[in-house]
């Protein structure tokens, strides 16, 4: 690569230098090093002054990605960073998928006229406004943890109002309030929590 030399340790440095400044004691800690700080993904260094070598400035950079000269006194390269695009909720959902069997769905046309579906898994499926619910809905009439839909092989599908406490506006099945009782669900039942209406469908 023109303008740079690679030492046995894998560092790139200006051809004009007698030896690698990173391997020798007293390595260069000029203003170029300070300029390279920060979190930007693209690093651009230019306008080196104060008697520094402005043709091929010696600056730190990732060993596996040498810099590219694009003009006198300017060197540019891109740092790569592996990003975790999954949110905490997506990670939690993935964990559920890895350990619990899919047993049904809730389908709603209240949230979106084109329809929205939510998967139900073995065990508890918490419905509410809080972000840590399994089924989270932005409904101002829905409590933070409004209802629980439970599936167990021996008991089937059971819906109950509230989690730690009863919801503020109640839970309805086929427009009948379930009150304090647990309600066994059948395929096709209509569930209303807050002002959101779901149709329950079983996969079993």
Short mmCIF file of C-alpha atoms in Angstrom, two decimals:
data_model
loop_
_atom_site.label_atom_id
_atom_site.label_comp_id
_atom_site.label_asym_id
_atom_site.label_seq_id
_atom_site.Cartn_x
_atom_site.Cartn_y
_atom_site.Cartn_z
CA UNK A 1 0.00 0.00 0.00
CA UNK A 2 1.51 3.30 -1.10
CA UNK A 3 2.63 5.61 1.67
CA UNK A 4 2.43 3.06 4.53
CA UNK A 5 4.56 0.20 5.83
CA UNK A 6 3.36 -2.78 7.88
CA UNK A 7 5.61 -3.92 10.75
CA UNK A 8 5.96 -7.60 11.90
CA UNK A 9 3.38 -6.92 14.63
CA UNK A 10 0.79 -5.88 12.06
CA UNK A 11 0.87 -2.10 12.61
CA UNK A 12 0.79 0.28 9.63
CA UNK A 13 2.91 3.43 9.80
CA UNK A 14 4.33 6.09 7.45
CA UNK A 15 7.06 4.95 5.09
CA UNK A 16 9.08 8.02 6.08
CA UNK A 17 9.67 6.65 9.61
CA UNK A 18 12.69 4.45 10.40
CA UNK A 19 10.70 2.04 12.58
CA UNK A 20 7.20 1.33 13.85
CA UNK A 21 6.31 3.97 16.46
CA UNK A 22 3.88 1.58 18.17
CA UNK A 23 6.42 -1.17 18.80
CA UNK A 24 9.15 1.16 20.05
CA UNK A 25 9.10 2.96 23.38
CA UNK A 26 7.96 6.53 23.28
CA UNK A 27 5.37 5.95 20.58
CA UNK A 28 3.79 8.96 18.95
CA UNK A 29 1.04 10.52 21.10
CA UNK A 30 0.68 13.68 19.04
CA UNK A 31 -2.48 15.65 18.51
CA UNK A 32 -3.42 13.15 15.80
CA UNK A 33 -4.04 10.56 18.50
CA UNK A 34 -6.30 12.92 20.40
CA UNK A 35 -8.24 13.85 17.29
CA UNK A 36 -9.05 10.19 16.70
CA UNK A 37 -11.10 9.94 19.91
CA UNK A 38 -14.89 9.85 19.96
CA UNK A 39 -17.59 7.48 18.82
CA UNK A 40 -18.09 8.43 15.18
CA UNK A 41 -18.00 5.50 12.80
CA UNK A 42 -16.03 7.41 10.13
CA UNK A 43 -12.72 8.92 11.16
CA UNK A 44 -11.29 11.76 9.11
CA UNK A 45 -7.99 13.42 9.96
CA UNK A 46 -6.84 16.50 8.12
CA UNK A 47 -4.85 19.69 8.38
CA UNK A 48 -1.94 18.37 10.47
CA UNK A 49 0.23 21.30 11.46
CA UNK A 50 2.91 22.25 13.94
CA UNK A 51 5.74 20.69 11.93
CA UNK A 52 4.08 17.25 11.70
CA UNK A 53 4.36 15.17 8.55
CA UNK A 54 1.33 16.39 6.57
CA UNK A 55 1.88 14.10 3.58
CA UNK A 56 1.59 10.80 5.46
CA UNK A 57 0.70 11.55 9.08
CA UNK A 58 1.24 8.76 11.58
CA UNK A 59 -2.04 8.05 13.35
CA UNK A 60 -3.59 5.10 15.22
CA UNK A 61 -6.15 2.90 13.46
CA UNK A 62 -7.52 -0.66 13.58
CA UNK A 63 -4.82 -3.23 12.74
CA UNK A 64 -7.12 -5.11 10.39
CA UNK A 65 -8.16 -2.07 8.38
CA UNK A 66 -5.35 0.18 7.10
CA UNK A 67 -6.12 3.83 6.33
CA UNK A 68 -6.74 5.26 2.89
CA UNK A 69 -5.08 8.49 1.76
CA UNK A 70 -7.50 10.78 -0.06
CA UNK A 71 -5.36 13.90 -0.21
CA UNK A 72 -2.52 15.72 1.44
CA UNK A 73 -2.84 15.72 5.19
CA UNK A 74 -6.05 13.65 5.09
CA UNK A 75 -6.49 9.99 6.02
CA UNK A 76 -9.86 8.22 6.28
CA UNK A 77 -11.10 4.80 7.26
CA UNK A 78 -14.28 3.23 8.60
CA UNK A 79 -14.61 1.31 11.83
CA UNK A 80 -16.98 -1.60 11.88
CA UNK A 81 -19.10 -2.43 14.89
CA UNK A 82 -21.35 -5.42 15.42
CA UNK A 83 -24.75 -4.17 16.49
CA UNK A 84 -27.40 -6.05 18.39
CA UNK A 85 -30.60 -4.96 16.64
CA UNK A 86 -32.83 -7.03 18.88
CA UNK A 87 -34.66 -5.17 21.60
CA UNK A 88 -35.01 -6.71 25.04
CA UNK A 89 -38.60 -7.64 24.24
CA UNK A 90 -37.57 -9.38 21.01
CA UNK A 91 -34.95 -11.35 22.93
CA UNK A 92 -37.56 -12.37 25.49
CA UNK A 93 -39.96 -13.49 22.73
CA UNK A 94 -37.18 -15.51 21.11
CA UNK A 95 -36.48 -17.20 24.44
CA UNK A 96 -40.16 -18.12 24.73
CA UNK A 97 -40.09 -19.62 21.24
CA UNK A 98 -37.11 -21.73 22.19
CA UNK A 99 -38.74 -23.21 25.30
CA UNK A 100 -42.55 -23.08 24.91
CA UNK A 101 -44.83 -24.61 22.30
CA UNK A 102 -47.08 -22.43 20.14
CA UNK A 103 -50.71 -23.18 21.07
CA UNK A 104 -52.84 -20.45 19.48
CA UNK A 105 -53.38 -16.85 18.46
CA UNK A 106 -55.24 -13.69 19.33
CA UNK A 107 -56.32 -11.74 16.25
CA UNK A 108 -57.46 -8.11 16.42
CA UNK A 109 -58.87 -5.69 13.87
CA UNK A 110 -59.27 -2.96 16.50
CA UNK A 111 -55.55 -2.12 16.57
CA UNK A 112 -55.19 -2.18 12.77
CA UNK A 113 -58.02 -2.52 10.27
CA UNK A 114 -55.83 -4.89 8.23
CA UNK A 115 -55.50 -7.17 11.25
CA UNK A 116 -52.83 -7.91 13.86
CA UNK A 117 -52.10 -11.36 15.31
CA UNK A 118 -50.38 -12.33 18.57
CA UNK A 119 -48.99 -15.81 19.22
CA UNK A 120 -49.96 -17.72 22.35
CA UNK A 121 -47.57 -20.16 24.01
CA UNK A 122 -47.81 -22.86 26.65
CA UNK A 123 -48.08 -21.43 30.16
CA UNK A 124 -49.00 -17.83 30.99
CA UNK A 125 -49.58 -15.20 28.30
CA UNK A 126 -49.86 -11.80 29.97
CA UNK A 127 -51.99 -9.19 28.18
CA UNK A 128 -51.72 -5.50 29.03
CA UNK A 129 -50.29 -2.05 28.38
CA UNK A 130 -46.90 -2.64 30.07
CA UNK A 131 -43.97 -3.31 27.77
CA UNK A 132 -42.99 -6.45 29.69
CA UNK A 133 -46.31 -8.16 28.87
CA UNK A 134 -46.29 -11.00 26.35
CA UNK A 135 -49.00 -9.17 24.41
CA UNK A 136 -48.52 -5.41 24.72
CA UNK A 137 -51.23 -3.07 23.43
CA UNK A 138 -51.28 0.73 23.59
CA UNK A 139 -54.85 1.04 24.87
CA UNK A 140 -55.58 3.76 27.45
CA UNK A 141 -58.49 1.75 28.89
CA UNK A 142 -56.32 -1.32 29.39
CA UNK A 143 -54.48 -1.87 32.68
CA UNK A 144 -50.71 -2.34 32.80
CA UNK A 145 -51.17 -6.07 33.40
CA UNK A 146 -54.79 -6.51 32.40
CA UNK A 147 -55.40 -10.26 31.95
CA UNK A 148 -53.72 -13.65 31.77
CA UNK A 149 -54.46 -16.29 29.17
CA UNK A 150 -53.12 -19.61 30.44
CA UNK A 151 -52.70 -22.84 28.53
CA UNK A 152 -52.02 -26.19 30.21
CA UNK A 153 -52.49 -29.54 28.54
CA UNK A 154 -54.87 -30.80 31.26
CA UNK A 155 -56.89 -27.60 31.66
CA UNK A 156 -56.97 -26.21 28.13
CA UNK A 157 -57.19 -22.44 27.58
CA UNK A 158 -58.16 -20.38 30.63
CA UNK A 159 -58.61 -16.60 30.79
CA UNK A 160 -58.58 -14.60 34.02
CA UNK A 161 -58.81 -10.89 34.75
CA UNK A 162 -55.73 -9.17 36.22
CA UNK A 163 -52.35 -10.47 37.30
CA UNK A 164 -51.40 -9.28 40.80
CA UNK A 165 -54.72 -7.43 41.05
CA UNK A 166 -57.93 -7.06 39.04
CA UNK A 167 -57.95 -4.71 36.05
CA UNK A 168 -59.70 -1.33 36.24
CA UNK A 169 -62.19 -1.96 33.42
CA UNK A 170 -62.68 -5.72 33.50
CA UNK A 171 -62.28 -8.50 30.95
CA UNK A 172 -65.08 -9.75 28.70
CA UNK A 173 -65.68 -12.95 26.74
CA UNK A 174 -68.41 -12.79 24.09
CA UNK A 175 -69.43 -9.45 25.70
CA UNK A 176 -69.99 -11.06 29.09
CA UNK A 177 -67.83 -9.90 32.02
CA UNK A 178 -65.85 -12.76 33.53
CA UNK A 179 -65.62 -10.85 36.84
CA UNK A 180 -63.52 -12.66 39.44
CA UNK A 181 -63.90 -16.03 37.75
CA UNK A 182 -61.62 -17.92 35.40
CA UNK A 183 -63.16 -18.58 32.00
CA UNK A 184 -62.40 -21.60 29.81
CA UNK A 185 -62.03 -20.45 26.20
CA UNK A 186 -63.31 -22.12 23.06
CA UNK A 187 -62.01 -21.64 19.55
CA UNK A 188 -63.59 -18.51 18.04
CA UNK A 189 -64.44 -16.77 21.35
CA UNK A 190 -64.34 -12.95 21.30
CA UNK A 191 -62.27 -11.36 24.07
CA UNK A 192 -62.45 -7.66 24.95
CA UNK A 193 -59.88 -5.97 27.18
CA UNK A 194 -60.13 -2.17 27.47
CA UNK A 195 -61.40 -1.08 24.08
CA UNK A 196 -59.43 -3.72 22.18
CA UNK A 197 -61.25 -6.74 20.76
CA UNK A 198 -59.50 -10.05 20.03
CA UNK A 199 -60.71 -13.22 18.38
CA UNK A 200 -59.24 -16.32 20.02
CA UNK A 201 -58.04 -19.15 17.79
CA UNK A 202 -56.49 -22.41 18.92
CA UNK A 203 -53.79 -24.30 17.05
CA UNK A 204 -54.55 -27.61 18.76
#
